[in-house]
């Protein structure tokens, strides 16, 4: 039996549903996630979404299991550079980071802060710890990987197989102008 999780941005204007279990729950330590995090943290009224040690927690979900039910017109994409293969999407009504999407990817890396703390999925792995100046600041409650592992990519591959190798599109209303 699949469960449906109802999530929203901080103000509740953007609402979405996620059905089924996540592919994997990861905290990213990469330079790009930290740079984007600094940018988002500076937005007026932006909620806190990073860990105390600077990682960005994500719940990776199949695109075909994420449905925006209200407020999609509030979604804007942000790219660190014009040719960046990733876009991060923010709900501009309250500057809540919503998800990161890899170009051509079949999953969304949903910001874990969308889940209430009491129901937030537990982290499975931390990736890109090699980008940190001092990775020893990371807790030992999950593997702290220098990069990504074969197991990480295997989970993504199995999800794609289960999706019939489809790569659904996720539309947003425009770009975030900073």
mmCIF file of C-alpha atoms in Angstrom:
data_model
loop_
_atom_site.group_PDB
_atom_site.id
_atom_site.type_symbol
_atom_site.label_atom_id
_atom_site.label_comp_id
_atom_site.label_asym_id
_atom_site.label_seq_id
_atom_site.Cartn_x
_atom_site.Cartn_y
_atom_site.Cartn_z
ATOM 1 C CA UNK A 1 0.000 0.000 0.000
ATOM 2 C CA UNK A 2 1.443 3.358 -1.040
ATOM 3 C CA UNK A 3 1.309 6.270 1.318
ATOM 4 C CA UNK A 4 0.800 9.839 0.196
ATOM 5 C CA UNK A 5 2.622 12.625 1.968
ATOM 6 C CA UNK A 6 1.191 16.136 1.776
ATOM 7 C CA UNK A 7 3.790 18.897 1.793
ATOM 8 C CA UNK A 8 3.828 22.649 1.293
ATOM 9 C CA UNK A 9 6.019 25.697 1.226
ATOM 10 C CA UNK A 10 6.326 27.659 4.469
ATOM 11 C CA UNK A 11 3.274 29.856 3.864
ATOM 12 C CA UNK A 12 1.139 27.048 2.400
ATOM 13 C CA UNK A 13 0.559 28.694 -0.989
ATOM 14 C CA UNK A 14 2.375 25.886 -2.849
ATOM 15 C CA UNK A 15 1.092 22.409 -2.027
ATOM 16 C CA UNK A 16 2.241 19.056 -3.313
ATOM 17 C CA UNK A 17 1.768 15.354 -2.801
ATOM 18 C CA UNK A 18 4.459 12.692 -2.798
ATOM 19 C CA UNK A 19 3.352 9.070 -3.149
ATOM 20 C CA UNK A 20 5.396 6.084 -2.068
ATOM 21 C CA UNK A 21 8.782 5.788 -0.404
ATOM 22 C CA UNK A 22 11.784 7.913 -1.381
ATOM 23 C CA UNK A 23 14.528 6.561 -3.613
ATOM 24 C CA UNK A 24 17.129 7.621 -1.050
ATOM 25 C CA UNK A 25 17.578 10.332 1.572
ATOM 26 C CA UNK A 26 20.878 12.150 1.282
ATOM 27 C CA UNK A 27 22.672 15.175 2.637
ATOM 28 C CA UNK A 28 24.850 16.900 0.063
ATOM 29 C CA UNK A 29 28.094 18.628 1.035
ATOM 30 C CA UNK A 30 29.083 19.820 -2.452
ATOM 31 C CA UNK A 31 30.288 23.316 -3.189
ATOM 32 C CA UNK A 32 27.297 24.009 -5.466
ATOM 33 C CA UNK A 33 24.696 23.080 -2.857
ATOM 34 C CA UNK A 34 26.485 25.188 -0.275
ATOM 35 C CA UNK A 35 26.720 28.180 -2.670
ATOM 36 C CA UNK A 36 23.034 27.903 -3.622
ATOM 37 C CA UNK A 37 22.188 27.491 0.064
ATOM 38 C CA UNK A 38 23.973 30.738 0.880
ATOM 39 C CA UNK A 39 22.008 32.476 -1.883
ATOM 40 C CA UNK A 40 18.661 31.110 -0.691
ATOM 41 C CA UNK A 41 19.398 31.839 2.970
ATOM 42 C CA UNK A 42 19.809 35.518 2.029
ATOM 43 C CA UNK A 43 16.309 35.747 0.494
ATOM 44 C CA UNK A 44 13.776 37.711 2.534
ATOM 45 C CA UNK A 45 11.863 35.410 4.879
ATOM 46 C CA UNK A 46 13.544 32.253 3.596
ATOM 47 C CA UNK A 47 13.148 29.321 5.992
ATOM 48 C CA UNK A 48 16.097 27.425 7.413
ATOM 49 C CA UNK A 49 16.772 24.302 5.372
ATOM 50 C CA UNK A 50 20.407 23.314 6.015
ATOM 51 C CA UNK A 51 21.906 21.336 8.849
ATOM 52 C CA UNK A 52 23.997 23.007 11.573
ATOM 53 C CA UNK A 53 27.138 21.606 9.904
ATOM 54 C CA UNK A 54 26.256 23.098 6.500
ATOM 55 C CA UNK A 55 24.909 20.173 4.481
ATOM 56 C CA UNK A 56 21.743 20.305 2.406
ATOM 57 C CA UNK A 57 19.355 17.436 3.180
ATOM 58 C CA UNK A 58 17.343 16.041 0.273
ATOM 59 C CA UNK A 59 14.666 13.398 -0.112
ATOM 60 C CA UNK A 60 15.086 11.993 -3.622
ATOM 61 C CA UNK A 61 11.711 11.159 -5.144
ATOM 62 C CA UNK A 62 10.632 9.744 -8.479
ATOM 63 C CA UNK A 63 9.188 12.547 -10.633
ATOM 64 C CA UNK A 64 6.148 10.452 -11.461
ATOM 65 C CA UNK A 65 5.291 10.339 -7.745
ATOM 66 C CA UNK A 66 5.392 14.097 -7.114
ATOM 67 C CA UNK A 67 2.331 16.183 -7.929
ATOM 68 C CA UNK A 68 1.895 19.886 -7.360
ATOM 69 C CA UNK A 69 -1.734 20.385 -6.387
ATOM 70 C CA UNK A 70 -1.725 24.131 -5.767
ATOM 71 C CA UNK A 71 0.454 27.168 -6.339
ATOM 72 C CA UNK A 72 2.757 25.913 -9.109
ATOM 73 C CA UNK A 73 2.625 29.423 -10.604
ATOM 74 C CA UNK A 74 4.790 30.502 -7.629
ATOM 75 C CA UNK A 75 7.682 28.229 -8.633
ATOM 76 C CA UNK A 76 10.822 29.829 -10.062
ATOM 77 C CA UNK A 77 14.086 28.204 -11.064
ATOM 78 C CA UNK A 78 17.566 29.319 -10.086
ATOM 79 C CA UNK A 79 20.805 28.193 -11.723
ATOM 80 C CA UNK A 80 24.239 28.966 -10.309
ATOM 81 C CA UNK A 81 25.475 29.652 -13.850
ATOM 82 C CA UNK A 82 23.526 30.021 -17.108
ATOM 83 C CA UNK A 83 24.811 26.661 -18.371
ATOM 84 C CA UNK A 84 24.387 24.777 -15.094
ATOM 85 C CA UNK A 85 22.942 21.254 -15.564
ATOM 86 C CA UNK A 86 20.976 21.641 -12.335
ATOM 87 C CA UNK A 87 18.154 23.943 -11.442
ATOM 88 C CA UNK A 88 16.977 24.659 -7.951
ATOM 89 C CA UNK A 89 13.354 25.665 -7.585
ATOM 90 C CA UNK A 90 11.990 28.103 -5.013
ATOM 91 C CA UNK A 91 8.410 29.011 -4.073
ATOM 92 C CA UNK A 92 8.551 32.807 -4.428
ATOM 93 C CA UNK A 93 5.506 33.408 -2.245
ATOM 94 C CA UNK A 94 7.707 32.796 0.836
ATOM 95 C CA UNK A 95 11.148 31.968 -0.654
ATOM 96 C CA UNK A 96 10.963 28.315 0.361
ATOM 97 C CA UNK A 97 13.456 26.073 -1.491
ATOM 98 C CA UNK A 98 11.375 23.232 -2.973
ATOM 99 C CA UNK A 99 13.603 20.957 -5.053
ATOM 100 C CA UNK A 100 16.742 20.499 -7.091
ATOM 101 C CA UNK A 101 16.455 18.910 -10.526
ATOM 102 C CA UNK A 102 19.279 17.484 -12.608
ATOM 103 C CA UNK A 103 18.916 18.099 -16.337
ATOM 104 C CA UNK A 104 17.483 14.935 -17.870
ATOM 105 C CA UNK A 105 16.951 13.347 -14.463
ATOM 106 C CA UNK A 106 13.985 11.145 -13.602
ATOM 107 C CA UNK A 107 13.939 12.210 -9.940
ATOM 108 C CA UNK A 108 13.577 15.369 -7.891
ATOM 109 C CA UNK A 109 15.840 16.071 -4.955
ATOM 110 C CA UNK A 110 13.199 17.545 -2.658
ATOM 111 C CA UNK A 111 14.494 19.748 0.150
ATOM 112 C CA UNK A 112 13.974 17.674 3.299
ATOM 113 C CA UNK A 113 12.882 20.790 5.200
ATOM 114 C CA UNK A 114 9.500 20.454 3.445
ATOM 115 C CA UNK A 115 8.760 17.522 5.779
ATOM 116 C CA UNK A 116 7.817 18.280 9.370
ATOM 117 C CA UNK A 117 10.741 17.360 11.633
ATOM 118 C CA UNK A 118 8.742 14.561 13.280
ATOM 119 C CA UNK A 119 8.006 12.830 9.936
ATOM 120 C CA UNK A 120 11.167 13.719 8.001
ATOM 121 C CA UNK A 121 12.803 10.605 6.536
ATOM 122 C CA UNK A 122 16.093 9.636 8.188
ATOM 123 C CA UNK A 123 19.265 10.333 6.212
ATOM 124 C CA UNK A 124 20.741 7.288 4.450
ATOM 125 C CA UNK A 125 24.014 8.830 3.278
ATOM 126 C CA UNK A 126 26.007 12.049 3.013
ATOM 127 C CA UNK A 127 27.618 12.700 -0.351
ATOM 128 C CA UNK A 128 30.439 14.929 -1.549
ATOM 129 C CA UNK A 129 32.051 15.210 1.889
ATOM 130 C CA UNK A 130 35.316 15.602 -0.026
ATOM 131 C CA UNK A 131 34.238 19.169 -0.868
ATOM 132 C CA UNK A 132 34.296 20.187 2.802
ATOM 133 C CA UNK A 133 37.389 21.805 4.271
ATOM 134 C CA UNK A 134 36.913 19.628 7.369
ATOM 135 C CA UNK A 135 34.668 16.586 6.842
ATOM 136 C CA UNK A 136 35.244 15.499 10.454
ATOM 137 C CA UNK A 137 32.484 17.963 11.476
ATOM 138 C CA UNK A 138 29.937 15.508 10.041
ATOM 139 C CA UNK A 139 28.156 13.172 12.447
ATOM 140 C CA UNK A 140 28.756 9.429 12.150
ATOM 141 C CA UNK A 141 25.048 8.473 12.021
ATOM 142 C CA UNK A 142 25.247 7.719 8.274
ATOM 143 C CA UNK A 143 28.049 7.036 5.797
ATOM 144 C CA UNK A 144 29.949 10.228 4.957
ATOM 145 C CA UNK A 145 31.128 9.619 1.397
ATOM 146 C CA UNK A 146 33.844 11.603 -0.347
ATOM 147 C CA UNK A 147 31.732 11.484 -3.549
ATOM 148 C CA UNK A 148 28.764 9.320 -4.549
ATOM 149 C CA UNK A 149 28.742 5.562 -4.273
ATOM 150 C CA UNK A 150 27.753 2.811 -6.648
ATOM 151 C CA UNK A 151 24.884 2.016 -4.296
ATOM 152 C CA UNK A 152 23.617 5.591 -4.595
ATOM 153 C CA UNK A 153 23.578 5.354 -8.391
ATOM 154 C CA UNK A 154 22.082 1.851 -8.275
ATOM 155 C CA UNK A 155 19.068 3.167 -6.341
ATOM 156 C CA UNK A 156 18.591 5.887 -8.943
ATOM 157 C CA UNK A 157 18.886 3.351 -11.762
ATOM 158 C CA UNK A 158 16.370 0.952 -10.180
ATOM 159 C CA UNK A 159 13.899 3.808 -9.767
ATOM 160 C CA UNK A 160 14.325 4.689 -13.442
ATOM 161 C CA UNK A 161 13.787 1.064 -14.465
ATOM 162 C CA UNK A 162 10.596 1.003 -12.365
ATOM 163 C CA UNK A 163 9.480 4.152 -14.198
ATOM 164 C CA UNK A 164 9.921 2.477 -17.589
ATOM 165 C CA UNK A 165 12.885 4.759 -18.352
ATOM 166 C CA UNK A 166 10.594 7.785 -18.492
ATOM 167 C CA UNK A 167 11.809 11.251 -17.575
ATOM 168 C CA UNK A 168 8.752 13.388 -16.794
ATOM 169 C CA UNK A 169 9.016 17.147 -17.172
ATOM 170 C CA UNK A 170 8.358 19.488 -14.250
ATOM 171 C CA UNK A 171 7.207 22.926 -15.366
ATOM 172 C CA UNK A 172 7.957 26.070 -13.411
ATOM 173 C CA UNK A 173 6.664 29.592 -14.007
ATOM 174 C CA UNK A 174 9.968 31.275 -14.775
ATOM 175 C CA UNK A 175 13.340 32.238 -13.387
ATOM 176 C CA UNK A 176 14.230 33.542 -9.960
ATOM 177 C CA UNK A 177 15.718 36.989 -10.488
ATOM 178 C CA UNK A 178 18.301 37.905 -7.864
#
